[in-house]
CSV table of C-alpha atoms in Angstrom, one decimal:
chain,number,residue,atom,x,y,z
A,1,MET,CA,-6.5,-232.7,97.1
A,2,PHE,CA,-3.5,-233.3,99.5
A,3,SER,CA,-2.3,-236.9,98.2
A,4,LYS,CA,-2.1,-235.3,94.6
A,5,SER,CA,0.4,-232.8,95.7
A,6,ASP,CA,4.0,-233.3,94.6
A,7,GLY,CA,5.3,-231.6,97.7
A,8,GLY,CA,7.1,-233.7,100.5
A,9,LEU,CA,8.4,-233.3,104.1
A,10,PRO,CA,11.0,-230.8,104.7
A,11,ASN,CA,14.5,-232.0,105.6
A,12,ILE,CA,14.8,-231.0,109.1
A,13,ARG,CA,17.1,-231.6,112.1
A,14,CYS,CA,15.2,-233.6,114.7
A,15,GLY,CA,16.1,-233.6,118.3
A,16,LEU,CA,14.9,-236.6,120.3
A,17,ASN,CA,15.1,-237.7,123.9
A,18,ARG,CA,17.0,-240.8,124.6
A,19,TRP,CA,15.0,-244.0,124.1
A,20,ALA,CA,15.3,-246.7,127.0
A,21,ASN,CA,13.4,-249.6,127.6
A,22,ASN,CA,10.9,-248.5,130.1
A,23,PRO,CA,7.6,-246.6,130.1
A,24,SER,CA,8.8,-243.1,131.4
A,25,ALA,CA,11.8,-243.0,128.9
A,26,ALA,CA,9.5,-244.1,125.9
A,27,GLU,CA,6.8,-241.4,126.9
A,28,SER,CA,10.0,-238.8,126.9
A,29,PHE,CA,11.0,-240.3,123.7
A,30,PHE,CA,7.7,-240.0,121.9
A,31,ASP,CA,7.0,-236.3,123.5
A,32,SER,CA,10.2,-235.1,121.6
A,33,ALA,CA,9.5,-237.1,118.4
A,34,ALA,CA,6.0,-235.2,118.4
A,35,LYS,CA,7.7,-231.9,118.1
A,36,CYS,CA,9.5,-232.5,114.8
A,37,THR,CA,6.8,-234.8,113.6
A,38,ALA,CA,4.5,-231.8,113.9
A,39,GLU,CA,7.1,-229.3,112.5
A,40,SER,CA,7.2,-231.5,109.2
A,41,TRP,CA,3.7,-232.0,108.8
A,42,LYS,CA,2.7,-228.4,109.6
A,43,TYR,CA,5.0,-227.2,106.9
A,44,ALA,CA,3.7,-229.8,104.4
A,45,LEU,CA,0.3,-229.0,104.9
A,46,SER,CA,1.0,-225.1,104.6
A,47,TYR,CA,2.6,-225.7,101.5
A,48,VAL,CA,-0.4,-227.0,99.8
A,49,GLY,CA,-2.9,-224.6,101.6
A,50,LEU,CA,-4.4,-227.0,104.2
A,51,PRO,CA,-4.7,-226.2,108.1
A,52,PHE,CA,-2.8,-228.2,110.7
A,53,ASN,CA,-3.8,-229.2,114.2
A,54,TYR,CA,-1.9,-231.0,116.8
A,55,PRO,CA,-3.3,-234.5,118.0
A,56,ASP,CA,-3.3,-235.5,121.6
A,57,ILE,CA,-1.1,-238.3,122.6
A,58,LYS,CA,-1.8,-240.6,125.4
A,59,TYR,CA,0.3,-243.4,127.0
A,60,PRO,CA,-2.1,-246.1,128.6
A,61,SER,CA,-0.7,-248.6,130.9
A,62,GLY,CA,-1.9,-251.9,132.3
A,63,SER,CA,-4.1,-254.6,130.7
A,64,SER,CA,-7.4,-252.6,130.7
A,65,TRP,CA,-8.1,-249.2,129.6
A,66,SER,CA,-10.6,-247.4,127.1
A,67,SER,CA,-10.7,-245.0,124.3
A,68,PRO,CA,-13.5,-243.5,122.2
A,69,CYS,CA,-12.4,-245.9,119.4
A,70,GLY,CA,-12.7,-248.9,121.8
A,71,GLY,CA,-10.9,-250.4,124.7
A,72,VAL,CA,-8.6,-253.1,126.0
A,73,SER,CA,-9.4,-255.6,128.5
A,74,GLN,CA,-7.0,-258.1,130.0
A,75,GLY,CA,-4.5,-257.7,127.2
A,76,SER,CA,-2.0,-255.6,125.4
A,77,ALA,CA,-2.8,-253.5,122.3
A,78,ALA,CA,-0.5,-252.1,119.6
A,79,ALA,CA,-0.3,-248.3,119.0
A,80,PHE,CA,-3.4,-246.8,117.3
A,81,TYR,CA,-4.8,-243.5,116.3
A,82,CYS,CA,-8.4,-242.6,117.3
A,83,PRO,CA,-9.9,-240.2,114.9
A,84,THR,CA,-12.9,-239.6,117.2
A,85,ASN,CA,-10.9,-237.5,119.7
A,86,GLN,CA,-7.6,-237.1,117.3
A,87,THR,CA,-5.3,-238.9,119.7
A,88,LEU,CA,-2.4,-241.2,119.2
A,89,TYR,CA,-2.3,-244.1,121.9
A,90,MET,CA,1.0,-245.3,122.5
A,91,PRO,CA,0.9,-248.2,125.3
A,92,TYR,CA,4.3,-249.3,126.1
A,93,GLU,CA,3.1,-253.0,126.5
A,94,GLY,CA,2.2,-252.9,122.6
A,95,LEU,CA,5.4,-251.9,121.4
A,96,GLN,CA,6.9,-255.4,121.2
A,97,VAL,CA,9.8,-254.1,123.1
A,98,LYS,CA,10.8,-257.9,124.1
A,99,ASP,CA,11.0,-258.6,120.4
A,100,PHE,CA,12.9,-255.3,119.2
A,101,GLY,CA,14.9,-254.4,122.2
A,102,ASN,CA,16.9,-251.0,122.4
A,103,ARG,CA,16.1,-250.0,118.8
A,104,PRO,CA,14.7,-246.6,118.8
A,105,GLY,CA,14.1,-246.5,115.0
A,106,VAL,CA,11.6,-249.1,115.2
A,107,TYR,CA,9.3,-247.3,117.7
A,108,LEU,CA,9.9,-244.1,116.0
A,109,ALA,CA,8.3,-245.4,112.7
A,110,VAL,CA,5.4,-246.8,114.7
A,111,PHE,CA,4.8,-243.4,116.1
A,112,ALA,CA,5.3,-241.9,112.7
A,113,HIS,CA,2.7,-244.2,111.1
A,114,GLU,CA,0.1,-243.3,113.8
A,115,TYR,CA,0.9,-239.7,113.2
A,116,GLY,CA,0.3,-240.4,109.5
A,117,HIS,CA,-3.2,-241.4,110.5
A,118,HIS,CA,-3.8,-238.0,112.0
A,119,ILE,CA,-2.8,-236.5,108.7
A,120,GLN,CA,-5.1,-238.4,106.8
A,121,GLN,CA,-7.9,-237.4,109.3
A,122,ILE,CA,-7.4,-233.6,109.3
A,123,THR,CA,-6.9,-233.7,105.7
A,124,GLY,CA,-10.1,-235.5,105.0
A,125,ILE,CA,-8.7,-238.8,103.7
A,126,MET,CA,-9.6,-240.8,106.6
A,127,PRO,CA,-13.3,-239.6,106.7
A,128,ALA,CA,-13.8,-240.2,103.0
A,129,MET,CA,-12.3,-243.7,103.3
A,130,ASN,CA,-14.7,-244.5,106.3
A,131,GLU,CA,-17.6,-243.4,104.3
A,132,LYS,CA,-16.8,-245.3,101.4
A,133,ARG,CA,-16.0,-248.4,103.5
A,134,TYR,CA,-19.3,-248.1,105.3
A,135,ASP,CA,-21.2,-247.9,101.8
A,136,ALA,CA,-19.3,-250.9,100.5
A,137,GLY,CA,-19.6,-253.1,103.8
A,138,ALA,CA,-16.8,-252.7,106.3
A,139,ASP,CA,-15.8,-256.4,105.9
A,140,SER,CA,-16.5,-257.0,102.3
A,141,ALA,CA,-13.7,-257.2,100.0
A,142,GLU,CA,-14.1,-253.8,98.8
A,143,GLY,CA,-14.5,-252.2,102.3
A,144,LEU,CA,-11.2,-254.1,103.5
A,145,GLU,CA,-9.4,-252.9,100.4
A,146,TYR,CA,-10.2,-249.4,101.4
A,147,SER,CA,-8.8,-250.1,104.9
A,148,ARG,CA,-5.5,-251.4,103.2
A,149,ARG,CA,-5.0,-248.4,101.3
A,150,LEU,CA,-5.4,-246.4,104.2
A,151,GLU,CA,-3.0,-248.3,106.3
A,152,LEU,CA,-0.3,-248.6,103.5
A,153,GLN,CA,-0.5,-244.6,102.9
A,154,ALA,CA,0.2,-244.2,106.6
A,155,GLN,CA,3.3,-246.5,106.2
A,156,CYS,CA,4.3,-244.4,103.1
A,157,PHE,CA,4.0,-241.5,105.4
A,158,SER,CA,6.1,-242.8,108.1
A,159,GLY,CA,8.8,-243.7,105.7
A,160,MET,CA,8.7,-240.2,104.3
A,161,PHE,CA,9.2,-238.7,107.9
A,162,LEU,CA,12.1,-240.9,108.6
A,163,GLY,CA,13.7,-240.3,105.2
A,164,SER,CA,13.7,-236.7,105.7
A,165,THR,CA,15.1,-236.4,109.1
A,166,VAL,CA,17.9,-239.0,108.8
A,167,ASP,CA,21.5,-237.6,108.7
A,168,ARG,CA,20.3,-233.9,109.0
A,169,GLY,CA,22.5,-233.3,112.0
A,170,GLY,CA,19.7,-234.4,114.6
A,171,ASP,CA,19.3,-237.6,116.6
A,172,VAL,CA,17.7,-239.5,113.7
A,173,ASN,CA,20.8,-241.5,112.7
A,174,ARG,CA,21.6,-244.0,110.1
A,175,ALA,CA,21.3,-247.0,112.5
A,176,MET,CA,17.7,-245.7,113.8
A,177,TYR,CA,16.7,-245.5,109.8
A,178,ASN,CA,18.3,-248.9,109.1
A,179,ASP,CA,16.3,-250.6,112.0
A,180,ALA,CA,13.1,-249.1,110.8
A,181,TRP,CA,13.9,-250.2,107.2
A,182,ARG,CA,14.2,-253.7,108.2
A,183,THR,CA,11.2,-254.0,110.3
A,184,GLN,CA,8.2,-252.9,108.4
A,185,GLN,CA,6.9,-256.4,107.8
A,186,ARG,CA,3.7,-255.4,109.7
A,187,GLY,CA,1.2,-256.7,107.5
A,188,ASP,CA,-1.8,-259.0,108.2
A,189,HIS,CA,-1.1,-262.5,109.9
A,190,GLY,CA,-3.0,-265.1,111.2
A,191,LYS,CA,-6.9,-265.4,110.7
A,192,GLY,CA,-7.9,-261.9,111.0
A,193,PRO,CA,-9.2,-259.7,108.3
A,194,ARG,CA,-7.1,-258.6,105.5
A,195,ASP,CA,-7.3,-255.0,106.6
A,196,HIS,CA,-3.6,-253.7,106.5
A,197,GLY,CA,-1.9,-255.4,103.6
A,198,SER,CA,0.9,-257.9,103.1
A,199,ASP,CA,4.3,-257.9,104.8
A,200,ALA,CA,5.6,-257.3,101.4
A,201,HIS,CA,3.5,-254.3,100.7
A,202,SER,CA,3.6,-252.9,104.1
A,203,SER,CA,7.5,-252.8,103.9
A,204,GLY,CA,7.5,-251.6,100.2
A,205,TRP,CA,5.2,-248.5,100.7
A,206,TRP,CA,7.2,-247.5,104.0
A,207,GLN,CA,10.5,-247.9,101.8
A,208,THR,CA,8.9,-245.9,98.9
A,209,GLY,CA,8.2,-243.0,101.2
A,210,ALA,CA,11.6,-243.0,102.7
A,211,LEU,CA,13.3,-243.0,99.3
A,212,LYS,CA,10.7,-240.8,97.5
A,213,ASN,CA,9.6,-238.2,100.4
A,214,ARG,CA,6.9,-237.1,97.9
A,215,ASN,CA,3.0,-237.2,98.9
A,216,VAL,CA,2.1,-238.1,95.2
A,217,GLN,CA,4.2,-241.3,95.7
A,218,CYS,CA,2.3,-242.1,98.6
A,219,ASN,CA,-1.1,-242.1,96.8
A,220,THR,CA,-2.3,-245.6,97.4
A,221,TRP,CA,-5.7,-244.5,96.3
A,222,ALA,CA,-4.7,-244.3,92.7
A,223,SER,CA,-2.4,-247.5,92.9
A,224,PRO,CA,-3.9,-250.8,91.2
A,225,SER,CA,-5.4,-253.2,93.6
A,226,GLY,CA,-2.5,-255.6,93.1
A,227,ASP,CA,-0.2,-253.1,94.9
A,228,VAL,CA,-2.4,-253.0,98.0
A,229,SER,CA,-3.0,-256.3,98.7
């Protein structure tokens, strides 16, 4: 199984278009990031004998738009991955640019997280999780734990990508890496379901991926429940 492999992502030089705080520049930035993200994961999957295919990427704008996995009406949505059409949705309005400003490492980590979901989908991890969560009850304690394991593994995959590309002669520099490192408190807040994990675990799994860069270290499915709460 892919998640048991001791392989990691190759150390590559990642060329990125310049980030600027506007939708057009953000789209160009993510398009360039997609090239080296694909190169990294294509190599990693080939290493363990698994096929790779490219996801689509869409950049919806405005307050109302739809996808096969749900839509947005009169509001903004964060980035998400839709397995139905294997597409990353990267709405500029959902990137919290007003909070993070001109810090491209933050947005690169978000993109790498959603790309991690694509890897989970094409390797069978996400479909298996969805089946188990459905059987357990999506909003049951067991079902929500399955969701947290999926999200925290995607965090770890995101960390793997930035850790494997930083200081390799490309555009992922130490400042970008450090900005990403410090902003991974993206766990569950408010009164919503506990389906992503705590801030501490969201940050901790990302940092594990960044430091270890090994698929086996990102195997949230073999971790105790206390490590994915």
